[in-house]
Coordinates of C-alpha atoms in Angstrom, one line a residue:
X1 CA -8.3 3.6 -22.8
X2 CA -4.5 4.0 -23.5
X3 CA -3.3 7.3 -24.3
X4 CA -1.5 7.7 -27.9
X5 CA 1.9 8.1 -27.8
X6 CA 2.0 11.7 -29.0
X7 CA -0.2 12.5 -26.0
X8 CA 2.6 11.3 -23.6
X9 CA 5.2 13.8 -22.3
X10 CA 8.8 13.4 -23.7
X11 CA 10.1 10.1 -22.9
X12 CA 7.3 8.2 -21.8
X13 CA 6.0 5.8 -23.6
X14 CA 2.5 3.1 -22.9
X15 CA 2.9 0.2 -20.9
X16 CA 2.3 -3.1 -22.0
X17 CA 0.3 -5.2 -20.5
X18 CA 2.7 -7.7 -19.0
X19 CA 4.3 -4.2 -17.4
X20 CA 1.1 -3.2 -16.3
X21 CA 0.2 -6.5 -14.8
X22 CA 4.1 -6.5 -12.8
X23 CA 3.1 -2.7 -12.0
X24 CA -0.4 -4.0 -10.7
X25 CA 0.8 -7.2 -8.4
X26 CA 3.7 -4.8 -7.1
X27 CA 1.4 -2.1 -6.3
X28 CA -1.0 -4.8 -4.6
X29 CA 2.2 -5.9 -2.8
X30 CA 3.3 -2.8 -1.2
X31 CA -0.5 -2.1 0.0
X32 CA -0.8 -5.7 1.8
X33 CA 2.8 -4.8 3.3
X34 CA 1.8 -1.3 4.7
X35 CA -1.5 -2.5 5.9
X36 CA 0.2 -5.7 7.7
X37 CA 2.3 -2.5 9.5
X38 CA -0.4 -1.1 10.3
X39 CA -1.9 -3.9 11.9
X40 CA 1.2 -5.0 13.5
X41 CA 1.8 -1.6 15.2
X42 CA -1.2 -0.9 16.3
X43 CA -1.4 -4.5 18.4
X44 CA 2.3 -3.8 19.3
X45 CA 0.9 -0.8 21.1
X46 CA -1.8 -2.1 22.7
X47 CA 0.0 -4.6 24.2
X48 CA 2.3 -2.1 25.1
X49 CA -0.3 -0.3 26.9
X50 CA -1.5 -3.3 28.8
X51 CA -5.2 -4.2 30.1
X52 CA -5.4 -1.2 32.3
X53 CA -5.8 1.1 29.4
X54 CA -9.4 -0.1 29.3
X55 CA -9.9 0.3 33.5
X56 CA -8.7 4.1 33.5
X57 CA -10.6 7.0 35.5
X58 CA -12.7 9.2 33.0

């Protein structure tokens, strides 16, 4: 449900739909990026670490 205009603060005013479909696929964008980061660092590190990290005295 999309707020009426005199419930939005000074300024602000409802999206339409094209700008909430743009806001949508960017914000879908920058998730797939930060999780491909994620991803990427976290094999970066274990290949940093090397096979040994798995054959290390308790």
């Amino acid at each position: 449900m999309r707020p009426a205009v005199s419930d939005l603060p000074d300024g602000l005013r409802p999206l339409t739909p094209e700008e909430a479909q743009t806001r949508r696929k960017r914000s879908l964008a920058i998730a797939l990026t930060l999780g491909a980061l994620v991803i990427l660092f976290f094999v970066l590190t274990i290949a940093k670490l090397g096979p040994q990290v798995l054959q290390r005295p308790l």
